[in-house]
Short mmCIF file of C-alpha atoms in Angstrom, two decimals:
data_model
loop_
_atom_site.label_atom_id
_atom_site.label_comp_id
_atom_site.label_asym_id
_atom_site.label_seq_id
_atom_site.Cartn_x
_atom_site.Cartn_y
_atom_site.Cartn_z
CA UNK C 910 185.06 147.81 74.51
CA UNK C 911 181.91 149.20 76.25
CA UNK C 912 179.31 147.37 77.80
CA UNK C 913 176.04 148.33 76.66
CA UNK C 914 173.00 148.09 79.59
CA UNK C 915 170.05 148.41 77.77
CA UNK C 916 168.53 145.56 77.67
CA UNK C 917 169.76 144.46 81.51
CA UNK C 918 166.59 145.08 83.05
CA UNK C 919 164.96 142.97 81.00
CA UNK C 920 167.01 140.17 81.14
CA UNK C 921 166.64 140.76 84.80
CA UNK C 922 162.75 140.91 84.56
CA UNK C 923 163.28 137.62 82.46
CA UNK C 924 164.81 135.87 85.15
CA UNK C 925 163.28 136.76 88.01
CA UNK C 926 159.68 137.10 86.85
CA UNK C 927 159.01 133.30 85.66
CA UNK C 928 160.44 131.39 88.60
CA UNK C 929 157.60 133.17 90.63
CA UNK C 930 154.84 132.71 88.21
CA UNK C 931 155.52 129.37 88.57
CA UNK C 932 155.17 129.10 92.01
CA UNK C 933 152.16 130.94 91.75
CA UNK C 934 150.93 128.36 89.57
CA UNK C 935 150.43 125.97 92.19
CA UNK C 936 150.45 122.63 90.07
CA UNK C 937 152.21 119.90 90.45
CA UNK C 938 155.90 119.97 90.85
CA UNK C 939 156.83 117.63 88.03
CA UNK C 940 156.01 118.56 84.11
CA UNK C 941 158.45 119.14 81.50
CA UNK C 942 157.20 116.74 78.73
CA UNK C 943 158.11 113.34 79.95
CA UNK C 944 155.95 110.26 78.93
CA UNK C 945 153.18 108.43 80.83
CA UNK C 946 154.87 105.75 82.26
CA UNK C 947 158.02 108.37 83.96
CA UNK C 948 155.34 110.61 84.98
CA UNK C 949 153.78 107.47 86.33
CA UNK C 950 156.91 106.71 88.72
CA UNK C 951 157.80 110.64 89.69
CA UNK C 952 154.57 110.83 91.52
CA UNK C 953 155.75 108.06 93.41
CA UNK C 954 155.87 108.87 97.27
CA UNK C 955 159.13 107.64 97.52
CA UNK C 956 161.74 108.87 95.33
CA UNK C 957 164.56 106.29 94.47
CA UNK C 958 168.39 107.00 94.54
CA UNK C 959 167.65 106.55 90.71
CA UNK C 960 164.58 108.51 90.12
CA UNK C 961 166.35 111.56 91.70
CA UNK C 962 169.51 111.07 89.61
CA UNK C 963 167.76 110.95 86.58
CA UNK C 964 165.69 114.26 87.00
CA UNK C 965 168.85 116.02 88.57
CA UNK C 966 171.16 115.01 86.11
CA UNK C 967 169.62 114.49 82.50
CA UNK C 968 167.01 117.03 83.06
CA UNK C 969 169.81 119.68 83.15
CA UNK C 970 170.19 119.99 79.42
CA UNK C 971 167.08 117.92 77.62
CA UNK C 972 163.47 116.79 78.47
CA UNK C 973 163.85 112.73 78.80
CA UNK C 974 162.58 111.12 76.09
CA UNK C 975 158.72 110.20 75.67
CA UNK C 976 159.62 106.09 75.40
CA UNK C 977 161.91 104.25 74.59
CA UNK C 978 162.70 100.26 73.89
CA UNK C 979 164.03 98.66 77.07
CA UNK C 980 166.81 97.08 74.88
CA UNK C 981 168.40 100.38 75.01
CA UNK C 982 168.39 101.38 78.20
CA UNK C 983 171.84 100.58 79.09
CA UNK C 984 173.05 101.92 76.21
CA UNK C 985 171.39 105.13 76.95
CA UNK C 986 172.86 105.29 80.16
CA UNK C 987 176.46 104.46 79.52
CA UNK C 988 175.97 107.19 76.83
CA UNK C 989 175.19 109.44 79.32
CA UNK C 990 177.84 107.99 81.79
CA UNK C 991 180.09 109.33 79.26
CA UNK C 992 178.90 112.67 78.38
CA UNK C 993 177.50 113.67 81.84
CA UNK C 994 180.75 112.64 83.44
CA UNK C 995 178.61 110.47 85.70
CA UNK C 996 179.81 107.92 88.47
CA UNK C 997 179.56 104.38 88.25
CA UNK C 998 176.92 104.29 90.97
CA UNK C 999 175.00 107.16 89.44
CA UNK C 1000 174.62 105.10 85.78
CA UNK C 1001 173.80 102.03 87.75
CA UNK C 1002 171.06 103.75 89.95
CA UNK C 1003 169.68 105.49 86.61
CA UNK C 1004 169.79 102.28 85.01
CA UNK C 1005 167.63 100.77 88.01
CA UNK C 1006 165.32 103.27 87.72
CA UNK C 1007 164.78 103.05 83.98
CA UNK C 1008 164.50 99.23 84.36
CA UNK C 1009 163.35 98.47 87.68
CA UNK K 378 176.59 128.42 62.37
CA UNK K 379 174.92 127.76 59.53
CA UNK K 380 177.47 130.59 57.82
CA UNK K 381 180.77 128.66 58.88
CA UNK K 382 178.95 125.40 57.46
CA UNK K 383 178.12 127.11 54.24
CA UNK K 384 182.58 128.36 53.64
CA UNK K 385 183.02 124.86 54.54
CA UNK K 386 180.87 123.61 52.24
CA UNK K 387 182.96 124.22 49.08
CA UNK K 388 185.96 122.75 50.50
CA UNK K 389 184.48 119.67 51.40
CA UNK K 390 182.06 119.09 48.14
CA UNK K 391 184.67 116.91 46.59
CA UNK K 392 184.56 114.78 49.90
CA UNK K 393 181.02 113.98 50.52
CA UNK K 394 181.27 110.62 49.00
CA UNK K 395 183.87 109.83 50.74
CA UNK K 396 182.66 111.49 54.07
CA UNK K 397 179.44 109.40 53.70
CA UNK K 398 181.60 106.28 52.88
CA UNK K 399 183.46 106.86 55.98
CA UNK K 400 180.84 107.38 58.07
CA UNK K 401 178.92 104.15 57.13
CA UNK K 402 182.01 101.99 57.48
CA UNK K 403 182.46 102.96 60.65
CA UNK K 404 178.64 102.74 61.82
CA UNK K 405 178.38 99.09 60.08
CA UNK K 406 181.78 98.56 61.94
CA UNK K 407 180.49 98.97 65.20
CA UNK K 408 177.32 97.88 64.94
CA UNK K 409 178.33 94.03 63.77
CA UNK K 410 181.16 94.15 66.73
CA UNK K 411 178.45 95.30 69.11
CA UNK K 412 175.97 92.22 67.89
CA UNK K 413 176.55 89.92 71.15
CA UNK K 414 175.26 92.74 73.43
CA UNK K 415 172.90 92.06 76.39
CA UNK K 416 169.72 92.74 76.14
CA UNK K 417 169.78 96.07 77.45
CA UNK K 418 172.66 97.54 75.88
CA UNK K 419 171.27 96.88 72.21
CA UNK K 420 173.37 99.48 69.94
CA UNK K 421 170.84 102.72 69.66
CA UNK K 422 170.57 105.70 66.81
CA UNK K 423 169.38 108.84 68.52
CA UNK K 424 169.33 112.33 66.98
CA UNK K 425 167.41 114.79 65.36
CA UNK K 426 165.96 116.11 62.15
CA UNK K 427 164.62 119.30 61.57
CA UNK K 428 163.59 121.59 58.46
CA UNK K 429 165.08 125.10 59.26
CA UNK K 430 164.31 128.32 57.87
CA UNK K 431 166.62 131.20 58.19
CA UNK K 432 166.15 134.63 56.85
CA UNK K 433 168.95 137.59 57.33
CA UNK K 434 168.43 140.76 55.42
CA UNK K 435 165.47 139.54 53.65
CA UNK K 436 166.89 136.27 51.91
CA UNK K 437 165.32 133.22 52.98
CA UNK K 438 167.28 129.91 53.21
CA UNK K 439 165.75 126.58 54.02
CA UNK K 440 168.01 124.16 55.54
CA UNK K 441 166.82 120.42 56.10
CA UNK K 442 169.22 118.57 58.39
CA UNK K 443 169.80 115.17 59.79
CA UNK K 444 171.83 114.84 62.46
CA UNK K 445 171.89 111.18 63.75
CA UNK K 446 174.01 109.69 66.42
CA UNK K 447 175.33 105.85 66.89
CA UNK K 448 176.18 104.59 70.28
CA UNK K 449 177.25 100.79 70.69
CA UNK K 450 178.68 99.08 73.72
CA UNK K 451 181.41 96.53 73.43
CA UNK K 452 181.67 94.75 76.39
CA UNK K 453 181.57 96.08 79.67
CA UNK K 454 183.84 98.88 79.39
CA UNK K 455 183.88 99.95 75.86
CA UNK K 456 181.32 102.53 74.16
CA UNK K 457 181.99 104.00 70.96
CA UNK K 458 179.68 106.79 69.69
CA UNK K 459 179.60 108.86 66.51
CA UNK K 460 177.50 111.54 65.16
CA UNK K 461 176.81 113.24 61.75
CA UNK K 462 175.87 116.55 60.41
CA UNK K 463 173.85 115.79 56.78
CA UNK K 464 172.71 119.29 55.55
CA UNK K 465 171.22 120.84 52.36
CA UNK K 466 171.23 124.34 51.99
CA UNK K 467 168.82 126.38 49.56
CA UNK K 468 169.73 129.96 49.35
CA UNK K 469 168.59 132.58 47.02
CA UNK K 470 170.77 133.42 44.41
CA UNK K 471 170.30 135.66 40.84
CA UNK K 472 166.77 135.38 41.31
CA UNK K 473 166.68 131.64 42.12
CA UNK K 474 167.42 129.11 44.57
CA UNK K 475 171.16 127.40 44.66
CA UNK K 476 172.17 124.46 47.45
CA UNK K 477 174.92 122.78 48.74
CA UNK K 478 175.58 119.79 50.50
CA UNK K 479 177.21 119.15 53.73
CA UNK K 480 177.82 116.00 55.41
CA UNK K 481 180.60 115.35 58.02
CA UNK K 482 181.08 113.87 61.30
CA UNK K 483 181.17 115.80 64.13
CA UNK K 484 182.73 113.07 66.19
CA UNK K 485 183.96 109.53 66.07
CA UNK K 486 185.25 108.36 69.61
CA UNK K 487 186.14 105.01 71.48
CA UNK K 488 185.34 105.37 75.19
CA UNK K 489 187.26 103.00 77.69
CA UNK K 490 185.30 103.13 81.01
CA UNK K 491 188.50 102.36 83.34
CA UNK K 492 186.85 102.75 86.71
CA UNK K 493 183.79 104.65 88.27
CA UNK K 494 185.83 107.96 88.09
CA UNK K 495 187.81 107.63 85.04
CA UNK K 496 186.88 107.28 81.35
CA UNK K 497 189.21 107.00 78.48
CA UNK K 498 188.78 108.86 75.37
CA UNK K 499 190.60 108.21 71.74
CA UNK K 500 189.25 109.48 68.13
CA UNK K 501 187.59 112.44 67.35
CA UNK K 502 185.90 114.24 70.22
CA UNK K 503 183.98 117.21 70.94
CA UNK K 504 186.04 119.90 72.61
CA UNK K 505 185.58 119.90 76.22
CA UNK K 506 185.44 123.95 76.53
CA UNK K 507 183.01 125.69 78.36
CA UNK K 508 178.88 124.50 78.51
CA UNK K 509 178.07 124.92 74.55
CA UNK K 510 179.74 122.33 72.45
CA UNK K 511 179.19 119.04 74.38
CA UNK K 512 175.71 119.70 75.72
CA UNK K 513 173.53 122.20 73.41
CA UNK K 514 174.73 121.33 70.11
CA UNK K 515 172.60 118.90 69.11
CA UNK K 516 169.42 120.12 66.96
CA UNK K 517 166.71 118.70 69.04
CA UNK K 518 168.06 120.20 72.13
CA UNK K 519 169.14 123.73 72.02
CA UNK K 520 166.57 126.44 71.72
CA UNK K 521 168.15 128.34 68.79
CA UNK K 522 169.49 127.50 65.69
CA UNK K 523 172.55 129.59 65.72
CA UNK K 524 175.18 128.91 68.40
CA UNK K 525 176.04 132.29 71.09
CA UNK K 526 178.65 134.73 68.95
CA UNK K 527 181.52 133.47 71.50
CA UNK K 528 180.98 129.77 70.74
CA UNK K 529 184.16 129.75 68.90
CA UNK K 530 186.32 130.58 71.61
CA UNK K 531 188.19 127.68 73.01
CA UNK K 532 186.43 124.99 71.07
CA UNK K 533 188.30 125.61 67.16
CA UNK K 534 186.52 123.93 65.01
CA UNK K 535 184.42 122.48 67.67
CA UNK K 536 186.04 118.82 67.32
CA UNK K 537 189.28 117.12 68.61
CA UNK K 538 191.31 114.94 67.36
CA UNK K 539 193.56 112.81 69.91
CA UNK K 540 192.64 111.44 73.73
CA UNK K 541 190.93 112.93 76.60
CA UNK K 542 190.41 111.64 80.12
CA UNK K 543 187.13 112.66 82.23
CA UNK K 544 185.13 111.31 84.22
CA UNK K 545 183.19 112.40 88.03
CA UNK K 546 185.73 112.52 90.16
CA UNK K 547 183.46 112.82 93.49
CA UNK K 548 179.85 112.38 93.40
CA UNK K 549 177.67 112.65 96.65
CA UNK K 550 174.14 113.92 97.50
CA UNK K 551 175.05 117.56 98.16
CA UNK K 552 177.49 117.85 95.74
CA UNK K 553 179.65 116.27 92.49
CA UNK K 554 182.76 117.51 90.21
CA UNK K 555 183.53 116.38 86.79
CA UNK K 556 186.50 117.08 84.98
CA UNK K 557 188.09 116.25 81.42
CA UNK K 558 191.46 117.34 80.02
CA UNK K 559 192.57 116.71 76.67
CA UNK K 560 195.15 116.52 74.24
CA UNK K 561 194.46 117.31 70.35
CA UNK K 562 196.95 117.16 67.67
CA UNK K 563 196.33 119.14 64.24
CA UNK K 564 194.66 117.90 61.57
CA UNK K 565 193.96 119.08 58.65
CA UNK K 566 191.74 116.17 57.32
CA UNK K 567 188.56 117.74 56.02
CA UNK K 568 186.78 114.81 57.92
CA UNK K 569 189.14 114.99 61.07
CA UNK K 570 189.73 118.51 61.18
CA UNK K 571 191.14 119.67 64.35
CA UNK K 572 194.21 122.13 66.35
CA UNK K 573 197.17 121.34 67.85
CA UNK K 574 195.41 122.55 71.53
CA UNK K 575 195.32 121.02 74.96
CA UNK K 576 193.34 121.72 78.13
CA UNK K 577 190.14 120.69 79.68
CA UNK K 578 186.99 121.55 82.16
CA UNK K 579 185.82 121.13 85.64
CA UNK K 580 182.87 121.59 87.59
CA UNK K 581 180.84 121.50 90.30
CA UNK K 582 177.30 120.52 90.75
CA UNK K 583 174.70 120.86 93.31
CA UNK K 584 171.94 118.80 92.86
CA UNK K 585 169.74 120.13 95.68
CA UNK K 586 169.92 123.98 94.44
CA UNK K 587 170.17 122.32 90.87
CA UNK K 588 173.11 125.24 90.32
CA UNK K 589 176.23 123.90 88.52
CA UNK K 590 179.09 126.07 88.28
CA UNK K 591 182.13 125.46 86.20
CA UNK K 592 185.59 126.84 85.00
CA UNK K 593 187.56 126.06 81.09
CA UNK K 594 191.53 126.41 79.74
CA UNK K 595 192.18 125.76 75.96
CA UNK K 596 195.74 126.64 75.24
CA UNK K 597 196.22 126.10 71.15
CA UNK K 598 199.02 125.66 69.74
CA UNK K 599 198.81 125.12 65.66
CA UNK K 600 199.77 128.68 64.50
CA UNK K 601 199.37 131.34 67.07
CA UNK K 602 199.80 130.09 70.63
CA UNK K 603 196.49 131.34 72.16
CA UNK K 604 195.37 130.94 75.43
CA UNK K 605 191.44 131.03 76.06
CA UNK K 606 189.60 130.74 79.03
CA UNK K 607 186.01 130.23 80.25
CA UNK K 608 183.23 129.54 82.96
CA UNK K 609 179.83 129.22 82.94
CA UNK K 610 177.02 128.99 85.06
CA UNK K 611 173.88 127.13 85.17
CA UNK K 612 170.86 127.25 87.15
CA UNK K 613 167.27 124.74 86.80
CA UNK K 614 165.60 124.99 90.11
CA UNK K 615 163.97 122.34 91.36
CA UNK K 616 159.84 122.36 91.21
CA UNK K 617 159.82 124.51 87.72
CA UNK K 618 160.93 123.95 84.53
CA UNK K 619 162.80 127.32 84.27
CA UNK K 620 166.46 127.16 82.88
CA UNK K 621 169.17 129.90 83.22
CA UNK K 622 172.53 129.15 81.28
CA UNK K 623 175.44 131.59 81.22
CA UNK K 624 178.86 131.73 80.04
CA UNK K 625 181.82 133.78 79.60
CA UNK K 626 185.13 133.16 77.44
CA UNK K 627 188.03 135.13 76.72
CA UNK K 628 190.42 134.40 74.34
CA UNK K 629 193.20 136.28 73.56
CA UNK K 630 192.09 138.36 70.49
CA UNK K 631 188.13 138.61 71.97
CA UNK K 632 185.78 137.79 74.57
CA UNK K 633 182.25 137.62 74.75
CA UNK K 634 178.98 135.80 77.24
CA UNK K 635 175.52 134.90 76.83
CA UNK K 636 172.94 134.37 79.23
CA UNK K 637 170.01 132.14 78.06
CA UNK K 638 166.58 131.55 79.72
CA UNK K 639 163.94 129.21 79.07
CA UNK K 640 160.54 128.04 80.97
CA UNK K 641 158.42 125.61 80.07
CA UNK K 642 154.48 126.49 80.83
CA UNK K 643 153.52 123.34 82.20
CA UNK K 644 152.62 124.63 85.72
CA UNK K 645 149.69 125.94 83.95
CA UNK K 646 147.82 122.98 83.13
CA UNK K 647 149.84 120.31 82.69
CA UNK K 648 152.86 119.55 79.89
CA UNK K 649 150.29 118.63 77.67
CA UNK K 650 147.66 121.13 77.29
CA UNK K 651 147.82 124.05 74.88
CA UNK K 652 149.21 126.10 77.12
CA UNK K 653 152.29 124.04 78.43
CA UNK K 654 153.42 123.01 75.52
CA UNK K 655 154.64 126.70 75.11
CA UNK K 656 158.24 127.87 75.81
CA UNK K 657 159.44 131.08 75.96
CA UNK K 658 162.64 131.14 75.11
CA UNK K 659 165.67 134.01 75.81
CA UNK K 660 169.12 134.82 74.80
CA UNK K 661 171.11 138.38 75.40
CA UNK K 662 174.65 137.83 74.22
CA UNK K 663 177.85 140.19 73.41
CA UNK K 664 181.12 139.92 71.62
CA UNK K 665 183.91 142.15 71.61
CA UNK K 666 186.97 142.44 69.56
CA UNK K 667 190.11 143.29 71.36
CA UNK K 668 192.27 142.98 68.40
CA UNK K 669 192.21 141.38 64.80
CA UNK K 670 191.65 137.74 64.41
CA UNK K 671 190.08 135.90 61.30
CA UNK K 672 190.35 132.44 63.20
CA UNK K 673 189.01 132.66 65.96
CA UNK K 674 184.85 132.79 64.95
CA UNK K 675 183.76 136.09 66.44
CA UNK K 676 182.40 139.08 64.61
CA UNK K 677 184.92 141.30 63.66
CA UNK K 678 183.84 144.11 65.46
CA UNK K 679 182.05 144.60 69.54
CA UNK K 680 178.50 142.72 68.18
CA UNK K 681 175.29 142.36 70.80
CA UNK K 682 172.88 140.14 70.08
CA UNK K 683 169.28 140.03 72.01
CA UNK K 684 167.14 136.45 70.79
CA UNK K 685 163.77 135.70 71.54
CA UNK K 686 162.00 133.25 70.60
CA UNK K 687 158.89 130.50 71.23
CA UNK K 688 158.93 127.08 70.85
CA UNK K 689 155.82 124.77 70.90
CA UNK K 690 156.37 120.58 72.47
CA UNK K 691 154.34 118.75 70.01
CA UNK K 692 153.33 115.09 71.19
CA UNK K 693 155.96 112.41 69.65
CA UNK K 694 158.52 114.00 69.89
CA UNK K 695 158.23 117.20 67.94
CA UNK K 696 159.03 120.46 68.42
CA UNK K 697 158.39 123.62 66.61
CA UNK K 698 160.97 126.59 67.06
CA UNK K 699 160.17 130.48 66.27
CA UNK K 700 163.07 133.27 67.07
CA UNK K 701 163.50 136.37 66.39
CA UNK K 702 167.53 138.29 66.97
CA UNK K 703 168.25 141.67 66.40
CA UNK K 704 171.87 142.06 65.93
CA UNK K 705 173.73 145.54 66.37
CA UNK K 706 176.73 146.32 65.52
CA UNK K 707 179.03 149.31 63.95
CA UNK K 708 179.15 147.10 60.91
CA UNK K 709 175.43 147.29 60.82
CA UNK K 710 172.49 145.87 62.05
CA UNK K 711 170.13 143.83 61.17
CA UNK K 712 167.35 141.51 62.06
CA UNK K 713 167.22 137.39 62.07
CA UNK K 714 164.03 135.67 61.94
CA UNK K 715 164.58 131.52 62.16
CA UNK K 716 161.62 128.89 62.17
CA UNK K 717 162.20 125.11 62.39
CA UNK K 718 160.16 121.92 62.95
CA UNK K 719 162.58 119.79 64.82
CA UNK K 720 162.20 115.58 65.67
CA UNK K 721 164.07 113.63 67.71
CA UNK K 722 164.58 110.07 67.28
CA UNK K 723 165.67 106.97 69.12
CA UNK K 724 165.40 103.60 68.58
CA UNK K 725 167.86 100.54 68.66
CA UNK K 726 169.66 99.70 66.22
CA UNK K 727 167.68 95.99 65.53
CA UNK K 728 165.08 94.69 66.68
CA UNK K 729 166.34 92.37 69.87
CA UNK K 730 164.94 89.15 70.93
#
C-alpha cells in the first residue's frame, strides 16, 4: 500500500482557492438556489431560532427546495427530524420558520 | 454503483413483479392509514429522476431512473418512510443495445419518535456507517453518479434489516451530537437483503464553524466476522456555498477515503444568473487492498480515482450533471465520462382541503 501524492496539491489548491474567491466576491451572503419567498425571509434583519436551524442544518447536504405545499411542511420536517437526528425543539423551530 | 446494480439485476428479474407489488402495497398501506393527518403533515412523495449516461472504455450506457420516496405521519409519534430504486439499463451488446430492469426498495422503515432525543427504528433501514449512505445517496443530491470506491465498507449491501435507535442526544447553539446504533439480522430476501452486523455512528456538529466531525463501528457477523471502522469530516462555511466532505473507512480486508469539494458560483451574480448556476464539482479518492475479499465492494487491487465534474442549477428544480474520472490502477486504467439531467420532485400525496 503506497500513497500516491500527485494530485495533493491540487486538491489543496481546490480547497483553499474557492473559499477566498468567494469572499472576494463581495455579494450577498445568502445564495445557493433557494426560492423567492426563503430568500425573501433570509434577508430578514433578524434571524429566527428557526431560520438559522434550517440553513445550518438542511443546507449541510442539499439546497432547500424551490416551494413547496404548506400541507407538507410537517411532514418534511419530521422527515428530517428523523434523518438529521434533530431535537424536538430544532423540528419545531424549523417547522415555525417554514410556517410562520 | 451502477455495476453492482447491473450483477443484481439477473438475480432479481424474476422478482420485479413482485418487488413492484410489494412496494405499492406498502405505499397504498400507509398512505390510507395516514388519511386523518393535520393539515400540515399531509403524506408527501419526494425524490428524483434523472436520465444518466455512462460511458467506460468507450461503451455508452443510458440509464433512466426513478427514485421516489414516501413519507407519512401517523399520529404524533409515528413516521414511516420508504424509498425505491426503478432503473432501466441500455448497454451495448453484439453490436446492439440490451437492458435490464431493476426495481427494489432501498428502505422500508417505521419510525417511533419516543422523546426529543430518542427515535425508534424497525424495518428496513439504511446503514448508519459513515457520511455516504444516509445523506448522498439519493440522485438529486450527490454530485456524482457513482458512489466513492470505499462506499462499501461498513454499509453491506447498503440496507438493514432489524431496529436502530438514534436520535440528537444534546443540541445547543455552539454545539450538537447525534448518534444511532443498530442491530441487523441476515437476510437473504432479494427485497430485504441485509447482514447479520451491528454497530452505529456519532457525531458532533458545530453550527457556528458549520464543521461536523464524526466517528463509525460496523462489526458483521453473517460469514466472516469483520470489523470496519470509519470517520468523516465535513466542512460548509458559513457566507459561501463551498462544501468539503471527507471520509475514511477501514475494514478488515481494505481501506480507502475520499475528499469531495463543491462551490456553488452564486457570489458572482446571484443563484440565478448564468454564472451561478454553475458548480464545480471535485472528488480525489483511493482504495487499497490489504488482502483478498470478493464481498466487501472495493476494487481488487490499490485503485485512485480523481473526478471532476460541472453541474448546471436549472430553474424548477433541474439539474444537469457533467464528470469526468480517470481511474488508475495496476489492473489498468481507464477513463469515465458520466452526463445526467437530474429532477427532483415533491409534492403531497393528495390534494388537502
Amino acid at each position: 500500500m503506497t500513497l500516491q501524492h500527485r494530485f495533493v496539491p491540487l486538491v489543496l489548491l481546490w480547497v483553499f482557492a474557492l473559499p477566498l474567491l468567494s469572499q472576494a466576491g463581495g455579494a450577498p451572503a445568502s445564495g445557493d438556489g433557494n426560492g423567492t419567498k426563503r430568500r425573501d425571509r433570509q434577508s430578514a434583519v433578524h434571524q429566527s431560532d428557526g431560520e438559522r436551524k434550517f440553513a445550518q442544518n438542511c443546507g449541510r447536504c442539499h439546497t432547500p427546495p424551490e416551494s413547496f405545499s404548506p400541507h407538507i411542511s410537517a411532514t418534511i420536517v419530521r422527515h428530517m427530524r428523523v434523518r438529521a437526528s434533530l431535537s424536538k425543539q430544532d423540528e419545531e423551530d424549523i417547522l415555525r420558520f417554514l410556517n410562520p | 454503483m451502477w455495476n453492482s446494480w447491473n450483477n443484481s439485476t439477473n438475480a432479481c428479474g424474476s422478482n420485479l413483479r413482485a418487488s413492484t407489488l410489494l412496494f405499492g402495497a406498502l405505499l397504498i398501506g400507509a398512505l390510507f392509514a395516514a388519511i386523518q393527518a393535520a393539515a400540515q403533515s399531509t403524506p408527501l412523495i419526494s425524490g428524483g429522476t434523472a436520465f444518466l449516461t455512462n460511458t467506460s472504455g468507450g461503451n455508452t450506457s443510458y440509464l433512466p431512473t426513478v427514485m421516489p420516496l414516501l413519507a407519512a405521519p401517523l399520529g404524533s409519534h409515528l413516521l414511516v418512510e420508504g424509498r425505491a430504486t426503478l432503473l432501466e439499463d441500455f448497454y451495448p451488446s453484439g453490436g446492439s443495445y440490451s437492458h435490464i430492469h431493476y426495481v427494489a426498495l432501498s428502505y422500508m422503515q417505521l419510525n417511533y419518535l419516543v422523546s426529543s432525543h430518542l427515535t425508534v427504528v424497525a424495518g428496513e433501514y439504511l446503514t448508519p456507517f459513515g457520511s455516504y449512505n444516509e445523506r448522498l445517496t439519493p440522485i438529486w443530491i450527490g454530485n456524482f453518479q457513482d458512489p466513492p470506491l470505499s462506499y462499501g465498507l461498513g454499509v453491506g449491501t447498503g440496507s438493514s434489516v432489524g431496529g436502530m435507535l438514534r436520535g440528537s442526544a444534546v443540541s445547543t447553539s455552539d454545539y450538537s451530537i447525534d448518534y444511532a446504533a443498530y442491530y441487523s439480522a441476515a437476510s437473504s430476501n432479494q427485497n430485504f437483503s441485509s447482514q447479520n452486523s451491528w454497530g452505529g455512528r456519532s457525531s458532533i456538529y458545530m453550527p457556528r464553524q458549520r464543521f461536523e466531525i464524526g466517528a463509525s463501528f460496523a462489526r458483521v457477523t453473517s460469514q466472516e466476522k469483520t470489523n470496519n471502522v470509519g470517520v468523516h469530516a465535513w466542512w460548509g462555511p458559513a457566507d459561501s456555498s463551498f462544501k468539503l466532505r471527507s471520509e475514511y473507512d477501514h475494514g478488515t480486508h481494505s481501506q480507502g477515503y475520499w475528499m469531495e469539494a463543491d462551490y456553488r458560483l452564486s457570489h458572482f451574480g446571484g443563484p440565478d444568473t448564468a454564472i451561478g448556476r454553475l458548480e464545480p464539482v471535485f472528488r480525489w479518492q483511493q482504495a487499497f487492498r490489504n488482502s483478498p475479499d470478493s464481498s466487501d465492494g472495493l476494487p481488487s487491487t490499490d485503485t485512485r480515482e480523481v473526478d471532476a465534474g460541472l453541474d448546471y442549477h436549472l430553474p424548477h428544480e433541474v439539474r444537469i450533471n457533467t464528470s469526468y474520472s480517470r481511474q488508475l490502477s495496476s489492473t489498468g486504467d481507464r477513463n469515465i465520462w458520466q452526463t445526467g439531467i437530474v429532477y427532483r420532485f415533491l409534492f403531497p400525496a393528495w390534494r388537502s382541503k
